[in-house]
């Protein structure tokens, strides 16, 4: 079955920051929506690249040697093995594309953020 996804409708069901929700899957990858607000935890994904597409607002990817600012309509890919954390001074709406089963905290176990994402 082919279906379209309305991103605004899906975001209306997401209230908590840092809890991604899966909206689609393809070729072993998941497409997730997440609200960013404040700072996430430092982590890395030893085996997975992550793509972050900013849909609304702005956020940054903090690296140990710099910062990448991302605004609405821009995307960034964090290569596997790169230690990073995402942060947003004000709420940002972000689409994340990564391999299925990727834990959002990567190599770090953090009780507030490690619940598996649910489908919307």
mmCIF file of N, CA and C in Angstrom:
data_model
loop_
_atom_site.group_PDB
_atom_site.id
_atom_site.type_symbol
_atom_site.label_atom_id
_atom_site.label_comp_id
_atom_site.label_asym_id
_atom_site.label_seq_id
_atom_site.Cartn_x
_atom_site.Cartn_y
_atom_site.Cartn_z
ATOM 1 N N UNK A 1 0.844 -1.184 0.000
ATOM 2 C CA UNK A 1 0.000 0.000 0.000
ATOM 3 C C UNK A 1 0.889 1.247 0.000
ATOM 4 N N UNK A 2 0.584 2.179 -0.839
ATOM 5 C CA UNK A 2 1.307 3.448 -0.888
ATOM 6 C C UNK A 2 0.456 4.493 -0.184
ATOM 7 N N UNK A 3 1.087 5.219 0.732
ATOM 8 C CA UNK A 3 0.352 6.269 1.438
ATOM 9 C C UNK A 3 1.252 7.483 1.576
ATOM 10 N N UNK A 4 0.634 8.627 1.596
ATOM 11 C CA UNK A 4 1.403 9.845 1.824
ATOM 12 C C UNK A 4 1.371 10.180 3.313
ATOM 13 N N UNK A 5 2.345 10.982 3.730
ATOM 14 C CA UNK A 5 2.456 11.369 5.132
ATOM 15 C C UNK A 5 2.426 12.887 5.215
ATOM 16 N N UNK A 6 1.537 13.413 6.019
ATOM 17 C CA UNK A 6 1.460 14.845 6.243
ATOM 18 C C UNK A 6 2.287 15.168 7.482
ATOM 19 N N UNK A 7 3.407 15.844 7.287
ATOM 20 C CA UNK A 7 4.332 16.100 8.388
ATOM 21 C C UNK A 7 3.721 16.970 9.478
ATOM 22 N N UNK A 8 2.952 17.979 9.104
ATOM 23 C CA UNK A 8 2.320 18.849 10.104
ATOM 24 C C UNK A 8 1.356 18.055 10.978
ATOM 25 N N UNK A 9 0.581 17.164 10.365
ATOM 26 C CA UNK A 9 -0.346 16.336 11.147
ATOM 27 C C UNK A 9 0.412 15.421 12.102
ATOM 28 N N UNK A 10 1.507 14.862 11.648
ATOM 29 C CA UNK A 10 2.301 13.975 12.506
ATOM 30 C C UNK A 10 2.929 14.761 13.659
ATOM 31 N N UNK A 11 3.486 15.943 13.371
ATOM 32 C CA UNK A 11 4.085 16.747 14.436
ATOM 33 C C UNK A 11 3.059 17.154 15.486
ATOM 34 N N UNK A 12 1.800 17.296 15.089
ATOM 35 C CA UNK A 12 0.753 17.670 16.043
ATOM 36 C C UNK A 12 0.585 16.609 17.137
ATOM 37 N N UNK A 13 1.034 15.384 16.879
ATOM 38 C CA UNK A 13 0.924 14.296 17.859
ATOM 39 C C UNK A 13 2.187 14.133 18.700
ATOM 40 N N UNK A 14 3.198 14.940 18.434
ATOM 41 C CA UNK A 14 4.456 14.843 19.180
ATOM 42 C C UNK A 14 4.544 16.036 20.115
ATOM 43 N N UNK A 15 4.552 15.776 21.408
ATOM 44 C CA UNK A 15 4.615 16.863 22.385
ATOM 45 C C UNK A 15 5.982 16.955 23.056
ATOM 46 N N UNK A 16 6.574 15.825 23.386
ATOM 47 C CA UNK A 16 7.825 15.814 24.145
ATOM 48 C C UNK A 16 9.033 16.007 23.240
ATOM 49 N N UNK A 17 9.983 16.829 23.661
ATOM 50 C CA UNK A 17 11.233 16.898 22.902
ATOM 51 C C UNK A 17 12.060 15.629 23.128
ATOM 52 N N UNK A 18 12.911 15.332 22.167
ATOM 53 C CA UNK A 18 13.891 14.244 22.238
ATOM 54 C C UNK A 18 13.281 12.847 22.184
ATOM 55 N N UNK A 19 11.998 12.717 21.838
ATOM 56 C CA UNK A 19 11.377 11.398 21.678
ATOM 57 C C UNK A 19 10.952 11.233 20.233
ATOM 58 N N UNK A 20 11.850 10.715 19.392
ATOM 59 C CA UNK A 20 11.514 10.571 17.974
ATOM 60 C C UNK A 20 10.373 9.591 17.754
ATOM 61 N N UNK A 21 9.619 9.826 16.683
ATOM 62 C CA UNK A 21 8.535 8.937 16.271
ATOM 63 C C UNK A 21 8.799 8.532 14.822
ATOM 64 N N UNK A 22 8.590 7.273 14.532
ATOM 65 C CA UNK A 22 8.807 6.747 13.182
ATOM 66 C C UNK A 22 7.580 7.054 12.336
ATOM 67 N N UNK A 23 7.827 7.592 11.128
ATOM 68 C CA UNK A 23 6.712 7.884 10.229
ATOM 69 C C UNK A 23 6.784 7.098 8.927
ATOM 70 N N UNK A 24 7.941 6.487 8.640
ATOM 71 C CA UNK A 24 8.091 5.706 7.410
ATOM 72 C C UNK A 24 9.324 4.822 7.540
ATOM 73 N N UNK A 25 9.382 3.798 6.698
ATOM 74 C CA UNK A 25 10.544 2.911 6.654
ATOM 75 C C UNK A 25 10.784 2.505 5.206
ATOM 76 N N UNK A 26 12.058 2.400 4.846
ATOM 77 C CA UNK A 26 12.418 1.966 3.504
ATOM 78 C C UNK A 26 13.843 1.447 3.491
ATOM 79 N N UNK A 27 14.067 0.353 2.781
ATOM 80 C CA UNK A 27 15.406 -0.196 2.575
ATOM 81 C C UNK A 27 16.219 -0.319 3.865
ATOM 82 N N UNK A 28 15.575 -0.753 4.936
ATOM 83 C CA UNK A 28 16.286 -0.916 6.191
ATOM 84 C C UNK A 28 16.541 0.378 6.948
ATOM 85 N N UNK A 29 15.939 1.458 6.499
ATOM 86 C CA UNK A 29 16.089 2.767 7.133
ATOM 87 C C UNK A 29 14.755 3.194 7.733
ATOM 88 N N UNK A 30 14.833 4.062 8.730
ATOM 89 C CA UNK A 30 13.622 4.651 9.305
ATOM 90 C C UNK A 30 13.657 6.160 9.137
ATOM 91 N N UNK A 31 12.490 6.720 8.876
ATOM 92 C CA UNK A 31 12.312 8.168 8.815
ATOM 93 C C UNK A 31 11.561 8.550 10.085
ATOM 94 N N UNK A 32 12.158 9.460 10.854
ATOM 95 C CA UNK A 32 11.601 9.826 12.153
ATOM 96 C C UNK A 32 11.394 11.330 12.234
ATOM 97 N N UNK A 33 10.429 11.735 13.039
ATOM 98 C CA UNK A 33 10.226 13.137 13.366
ATOM 99 C C UNK A 33 10.538 13.321 14.839
ATOM 100 N N UNK A 34 11.159 14.458 15.156
ATOM 101 C CA UNK A 34 11.505 14.730 16.552
ATOM 102 C C UNK A 34 11.487 16.231 16.795
ATOM 103 N N UNK A 35 11.068 16.595 17.972
ATOM 104 C CA UNK A 35 11.159 17.991 18.420
ATOM 105 C C UNK A 35 12.443 18.119 19.229
ATOM 106 N N UNK A 36 13.230 19.138 18.948
ATOM 107 C CA UNK A 36 14.452 19.398 19.705
ATOM 108 C C UNK A 36 14.254 20.656 20.536
ATOM 109 N N UNK A 37 14.662 20.595 21.787
ATOM 110 C CA UNK A 37 14.577 21.751 22.666
ATOM 111 C C UNK A 37 15.556 21.543 23.812
ATOM 112 N N UNK A 38 16.506 22.465 23.976
ATOM 113 C CA UNK A 38 17.543 22.302 24.988
ATOM 114 C C UNK A 38 18.712 21.532 24.411
ATOM 115 N N UNK A 39 19.403 20.777 25.265
ATOM 116 C CA UNK A 39 20.569 20.012 24.838
ATOM 117 C C UNK A 39 20.346 18.527 25.033
ATOM 118 N N UNK A 40 20.820 17.754 24.085
ATOM 119 C CA UNK A 40 20.794 16.306 24.171
ATOM 120 C C UNK A 40 22.079 15.834 24.840
ATOM 121 N N UNK A 41 22.295 14.541 24.925
ATOM 122 C CA UNK A 41 23.510 13.993 25.541
ATOM 123 C C UNK A 41 24.592 13.785 24.477
ATOM 124 N N UNK A 42 25.861 13.905 24.886
ATOM 125 C CA UNK A 42 26.974 13.586 24.006
ATOM 126 C C UNK A 42 26.946 12.083 23.722
ATOM 127 N N UNK A 43 27.112 11.715 22.446
ATOM 128 C CA UNK A 43 27.093 10.309 22.072
ATOM 129 C C UNK A 43 27.669 10.145 20.672
ATOM 130 N N UNK A 44 27.821 8.898 20.251
ATOM 131 C CA UNK A 44 28.207 8.601 18.872
ATOM 132 C C UNK A 44 27.557 7.296 18.460
ATOM 133 N N UNK A 45 27.483 7.106 17.172
ATOM 134 C CA UNK A 45 26.926 5.887 16.589
ATOM 135 C C UNK A 45 28.053 5.196 15.832
ATOM 136 N N UNK A 46 28.628 4.147 16.401
ATOM 137 C CA UNK A 46 29.788 3.517 15.770
ATOM 138 C C UNK A 46 29.529 2.968 14.371
ATOM 139 N N UNK A 47 28.295 2.552 14.079
ATOM 140 C CA UNK A 47 28.002 1.899 12.798
ATOM 141 C C UNK A 47 27.016 2.661 11.913
ATOM 142 N N UNK A 48 26.442 3.751 12.400
ATOM 143 C CA UNK A 48 25.362 4.405 11.652
ATOM 144 C C UNK A 48 25.657 5.866 11.358
ATOM 145 N N UNK A 49 25.393 6.285 10.119
ATOM 146 C CA UNK A 49 25.342 7.699 9.769
ATOM 147 C C UNK A 49 23.934 8.186 10.125
ATOM 148 N N UNK A 50 23.807 9.487 10.415
ATOM 149 C CA UNK A 50 22.492 10.072 10.698
ATOM 150 C C UNK A 50 22.301 11.310 9.834
ATOM 151 N N UNK A 51 21.123 11.441 9.262
ATOM 152 C CA UNK A 51 20.766 12.636 8.515
ATOM 153 C C UNK A 51 19.724 13.399 9.309
ATOM 154 N N UNK A 52 19.961 14.692 9.508
ATOM 155 C CA UNK A 52 19.025 15.583 10.200
ATOM 156 C C UNK A 52 18.583 16.660 9.218
ATOM 157 N N UNK A 53 17.282 16.755 8.962
ATOM 158 C CA UNK A 53 16.713 17.785 8.091
ATOM 159 C C UNK A 53 15.852 18.700 8.950
ATOM 160 N N UNK A 54 16.231 19.972 9.024
ATOM 161 C CA UNK A 54 15.480 20.930 9.827
ATOM 162 C C UNK A 54 14.252 21.393 9.039
ATOM 163 N N UNK A 55 13.075 21.137 9.578
ATOM 164 C CA UNK A 55 11.829 21.528 8.925
ATOM 165 C C UNK A 55 11.315 22.871 9.431
ATOM 166 N N UNK A 56 11.540 23.149 10.703
ATOM 167 C CA UNK A 56 11.096 24.411 11.300
ATOM 168 C C UNK A 56 12.035 24.765 12.448
ATOM 169 N N UNK A 57 12.278 26.046 12.621
ATOM 170 C CA UNK A 57 13.166 26.499 13.683
ATOM 171 C C UNK A 57 14.615 26.385 13.254
ATOM 172 N N UNK A 58 15.486 26.195 14.238
ATOM 173 C CA UNK A 58 16.912 25.995 13.988
ATOM 174 C C UNK A 58 17.494 25.196 15.131
ATOM 175 N N UNK A 59 18.562 24.506 14.836
ATOM 176 C CA UNK A 59 19.262 23.753 15.868
ATOM 177 C C UNK A 59 20.738 23.703 15.495
ATOM 178 N N UNK A 60 21.521 23.100 16.357
ATOM 179 C CA UNK A 60 22.937 22.952 16.067
ATOM 180 C C UNK A 60 23.389 21.543 16.412
ATOM 181 N N UNK A 61 24.388 21.105 15.686
ATOM 182 C CA UNK A 61 25.060 19.860 16.002
ATOM 183 C C UNK A 61 26.398 20.269 16.603
ATOM 184 N N UNK A 62 26.564 19.971 17.873
ATOM 185 C CA UNK A 62 27.797 20.319 18.566
ATOM 186 C C UNK A 62 28.762 19.155 18.435
ATOM 187 N N UNK A 63 29.987 19.472 18.036
ATOM 188 C CA UNK A 63 31.056 18.497 17.885
ATOM 189 C C UNK A 63 32.159 18.882 18.855
ATOM 190 N N UNK A 64 33.057 17.990 19.148
ATOM 191 C CA UNK A 64 34.137 18.299 20.083
ATOM 192 C C UNK A 64 35.065 19.383 19.533
ATOM 193 N N UNK A 65 35.072 19.564 18.206
ATOM 194 C CA UNK A 65 35.959 20.568 17.616
ATOM 195 C C UNK A 65 35.221 21.655 16.830
ATOM 196 N N UNK A 66 33.915 21.830 17.091
ATOM 197 C CA UNK A 66 33.174 22.867 16.391
ATOM 198 C C UNK A 66 31.676 22.682 16.507
ATOM 199 N N UNK A 67 30.959 23.533 15.804
ATOM 200 C CA UNK A 67 29.491 23.523 15.829
ATOM 201 C C UNK A 67 28.988 23.721 14.412
ATOM 202 N N UNK A 68 27.941 22.972 14.037
ATOM 203 C CA UNK A 68 27.273 23.148 12.754
ATOM 204 C C UNK A 68 25.873 23.682 13.041
ATOM 205 N N UNK A 69 25.600 24.901 12.577
ATOM 206 C CA UNK A 69 24.280 25.514 12.735
ATOM 207 C C UNK A 69 23.393 25.073 11.573
ATOM 208 N N UNK A 70 22.161 24.657 11.884
ATOM 209 C CA UNK A 70 21.250 24.153 10.866
ATOM 210 C C UNK A 70 19.926 24.912 10.981
ATOM 211 N N UNK A 71 19.504 25.512 9.879
ATOM 212 C CA UNK A 71 18.246 26.268 9.850
ATOM 213 C C UNK A 71 17.208 25.542 9.013
ATOM 214 N N UNK A 72 15.961 26.008 9.085
ATOM 215 C CA UNK A 72 14.876 25.401 8.322
ATOM 216 C C UNK A 72 15.261 25.330 6.844
ATOM 217 N N UNK A 73 15.037 24.158 6.263
ATOM 218 C CA UNK A 73 15.364 23.944 4.860
ATOM 219 C C UNK A 73 16.778 23.430 4.640
ATOM 220 N N UNK A 74 17.534 23.232 5.719
ATOM 221 C CA UNK A 74 18.901 22.723 5.611
ATOM 222 C C UNK A 74 18.997 21.352 6.262
ATOM 223 N N UNK A 75 19.989 20.574 5.811
ATOM 224 C CA UNK A 75 20.230 19.281 6.429
ATOM 225 C C UNK A 75 21.706 19.098 6.694
ATOM 226 N N UNK A 76 22.000 18.159 7.573
ATOM 227 C CA UNK A 76 23.370 17.809 7.911
ATOM 228 C C UNK A 76 23.421 16.299 8.105
ATOM 229 N N UNK A 77 24.530 15.695 7.682
ATOM 230 C CA UNK A 77 24.768 14.282 7.924
ATOM 231 C C UNK A 77 25.908 14.171 8.926
ATOM 232 N N UNK A 78 25.655 13.440 10.008
ATOM 233 C CA UNK A 78 26.689 13.165 11.002
ATOM 234 C C UNK A 78 27.240 11.779 10.673
ATOM 235 N N UNK A 79 28.505 11.699 10.273
ATOM 236 C CA UNK A 79 29.083 10.402 9.908
ATOM 237 C C UNK A 79 29.230 9.472 11.106
ATOM 238 N N UNK A 80 29.113 8.192 10.846
ATOM 239 C CA UNK A 80 29.283 7.184 11.905
ATOM 240 C C UNK A 80 30.585 7.420 12.658
ATOM 241 N N UNK A 81 30.540 7.172 13.958
ATOM 242 C CA UNK A 81 31.717 7.309 14.789
ATOM 243 C C UNK A 81 32.027 8.720 15.246
ATOM 244 N N UNK A 82 31.239 9.707 14.820
ATOM 245 C CA UNK A 82 31.482 11.103 15.193
ATOM 246 C C UNK A 82 30.744 11.434 16.485
ATOM 247 N N UNK A 83 31.482 11.798 17.528
ATOM 248 C CA UNK A 83 30.837 12.177 18.783
ATOM 249 C C UNK A 83 30.148 13.528 18.586
ATOM 250 N N UNK A 84 28.909 13.620 19.037
ATOM 251 C CA UNK A 84 28.124 14.839 18.826
ATOM 252 C C UNK A 84 26.979 14.911 19.822
ATOM 253 N N UNK A 85 26.354 16.079 19.855
ATOM 254 C CA UNK A 85 25.068 16.228 20.529
ATOM 255 C C UNK A 85 24.311 17.310 19.782
ATOM 256 N N UNK A 86 23.000 17.167 19.741
ATOM 257 C CA UNK A 86 22.156 18.177 19.130
ATOM 258 C C UNK A 86 21.640 19.101 20.221
ATOM 259 N N UNK A 87 21.385 20.345 19.843
ATOM 260 C CA UNK A 87 20.902 21.335 20.806
ATOM 261 C C UNK A 87 20.070 22.372 20.059
ATOM 262 N N UNK A 88 19.075 22.903 20.738
ATOM 263 C CA UNK A 88 18.228 23.953 20.169
ATOM 264 C C UNK A 88 17.851 24.921 21.282
ATOM 265 N N UNK A 89 18.126 26.204 21.081
ATOM 266 C CA UNK A 89 17.768 27.209 22.078
ATOM 267 C C UNK A 89 16.259 27.394 22.147
ATOM 268 N N UNK A 90 15.605 27.292 20.992
ATOM 269 C CA UNK A 90 14.147 27.291 20.906
ATOM 270 C C UNK A 90 13.764 26.042 20.133
ATOM 271 N N UNK A 91 12.530 25.623 20.249
ATOM 272 C CA UNK A 91 12.135 24.364 19.630
ATOM 273 C C UNK A 91 12.385 24.341 18.124
ATOM 274 N N UNK A 92 12.884 23.202 17.667
ATOM 275 C CA UNK A 92 13.055 22.928 16.239
ATOM 276 C C UNK A 92 12.320 21.639 15.911
ATOM 277 N N UNK A 93 11.768 21.574 14.706
ATOM 278 C CA UNK A 93 11.133 20.353 14.221
ATOM 279 C C UNK A 93 12.076 19.740 13.186
ATOM 280 N N UNK A 94 12.440 18.480 13.412
ATOM 281 C CA UNK A 94 13.491 17.856 12.624
ATOM 282 C C UNK A 94 13.050 16.484 12.124
ATOM 283 N N UNK A 95 13.409 16.177 10.881
ATOM 284 C CA UNK A 95 13.235 14.865 10.303
ATOM 285 C C UNK A 95 14.592 14.168 10.373
ATOM 286 N N UNK A 96 14.610 12.945 10.875
ATOM 287 C CA UNK A 96 15.841 12.165 11.013
ATOM 288 C C UNK A 96 15.720 10.920 10.145
ATOM 289 N N UNK A 97 16.789 10.607 9.430
ATOM 290 C CA UNK A 97 16.836 9.439 8.566
ATOM 291 C C UNK A 97 18.044 8.616 8.982
ATOM 292 N N UNK A 98 17.798 7.379 9.427
ATOM 293 C CA UNK A 98 18.890 6.542 9.925
ATOM 294 C C UNK A 98 18.493 5.070 9.838
ATOM 295 N N UNK A 99 19.472 4.158 9.964
ATOM 296 C CA UNK A 99 19.146 2.736 9.908
ATOM 297 C C UNK A 99 18.135 2.337 10.983
ATOM 298 N N UNK A 100 17.258 1.411 10.622
ATOM 299 C CA UNK A 100 16.249 0.915 11.570
ATOM 300 C C UNK A 100 16.928 0.381 12.823
ATOM 301 N N UNK A 101 16.329 0.676 13.960
ATOM 302 C CA UNK A 101 16.834 0.180 15.228
ATOM 303 C C UNK A 101 17.926 1.031 15.851
ATOM 304 N N UNK A 102 18.284 2.143 15.208
ATOM 305 C CA UNK A 102 19.315 3.014 15.770
ATOM 306 C C UNK A 102 18.792 3.667 17.034
ATOM 307 N N UNK A 103 19.522 3.503 18.125
ATOM 308 C CA UNK A 103 19.143 4.144 19.393
ATOM 309 C C UNK A 103 19.583 5.598 19.341
ATOM 310 N N UNK A 104 18.708 6.521 19.713
ATOM 311 C CA UNK A 104 19.031 7.947 19.584
ATOM 312 C C UNK A 104 20.206 8.377 20.452
ATOM 313 N N UNK A 105 20.532 7.618 21.490
ATOM 314 C CA UNK A 105 21.686 7.962 22.326
ATOM 315 C C UNK A 105 22.934 7.177 21.939
ATOM 316 N N UNK A 106 22.874 6.445 20.833
ATOM 317 C CA UNK A 106 24.050 5.745 20.337
ATOM 318 C C UNK A 106 24.708 4.862 21.375
ATOM 319 N N UNK A 107 25.978 5.165 21.668
ATOM 320 C CA UNK A 107 26.772 4.358 22.587
ATOM 321 C C UNK A 107 26.529 4.674 24.061
ATOM 322 N N UNK A 108 25.621 5.595 24.358
ATOM 323 C CA UNK A 108 25.374 6.024 25.736
ATOM 324 C C UNK A 108 23.998 5.534 26.179
ATOM 325 N N UNK A 109 23.946 4.941 27.358
ATOM 326 C CA UNK A 109 22.661 4.546 27.932
ATOM 327 C C UNK A 109 22.193 5.683 28.834
ATOM 328 N N UNK A 110 21.111 6.327 28.453
ATOM 329 C CA UNK A 110 20.578 7.447 29.220
ATOM 330 C C UNK A 110 19.095 7.172 29.430
ATOM 331 N N UNK A 111 18.659 6.963 30.663
ATOM 332 C CA UNK A 111 17.286 6.541 30.921
ATOM 333 C C UNK A 111 16.208 7.495 30.400
ATOM 334 N N UNK A 112 16.505 8.766 30.320
ATOM 335 C CA UNK A 112 15.489 9.720 29.871
ATOM 336 C C UNK A 112 15.275 9.679 28.364
ATOM 337 N N UNK A 113 16.222 9.114 27.614
ATOM 338 C CA UNK A 113 16.151 9.226 26.159
ATOM 339 C C UNK A 113 16.214 7.918 25.390
ATOM 340 N N UNK A 114 16.318 6.778 26.043
ATOM 341 C CA UNK A 114 16.591 5.551 25.313
ATOM 342 C C UNK A 114 15.374 4.688 25.012
ATOM 343 N N UNK A 115 14.165 5.153 25.289
ATOM 344 C CA UNK A 115 12.982 4.353 24.940
ATOM 345 C C UNK A 115 12.924 4.197 23.418
ATOM 346 N N UNK A 116 12.628 2.986 22.942
ATOM 347 C CA UNK A 116 12.542 2.791 21.484
ATOM 348 C C UNK A 116 11.459 3.698 20.885
ATOM 349 N N UNK A 117 11.713 4.233 19.703
ATOM 350 C CA UNK A 117 10.700 5.109 19.091
ATOM 351 C C UNK A 117 9.465 4.325 18.679
ATOM 352 N N UNK A 118 8.341 4.979 18.777
ATOM 353 C CA UNK A 118 7.056 4.388 18.391
ATOM 354 C C UNK A 118 6.678 4.880 16.996
ATOM 355 N N UNK A 119 5.826 4.109 16.332
ATOM 356 C CA UNK A 119 5.268 4.523 15.048
ATOM 357 C C UNK A 119 4.128 5.508 15.288
ATOM 358 N N UNK A 120 4.036 6.495 14.439
ATOM 359 C CA UNK A 120 2.885 7.409 14.438
ATOM 360 C C UNK A 120 1.961 7.011 13.316
#
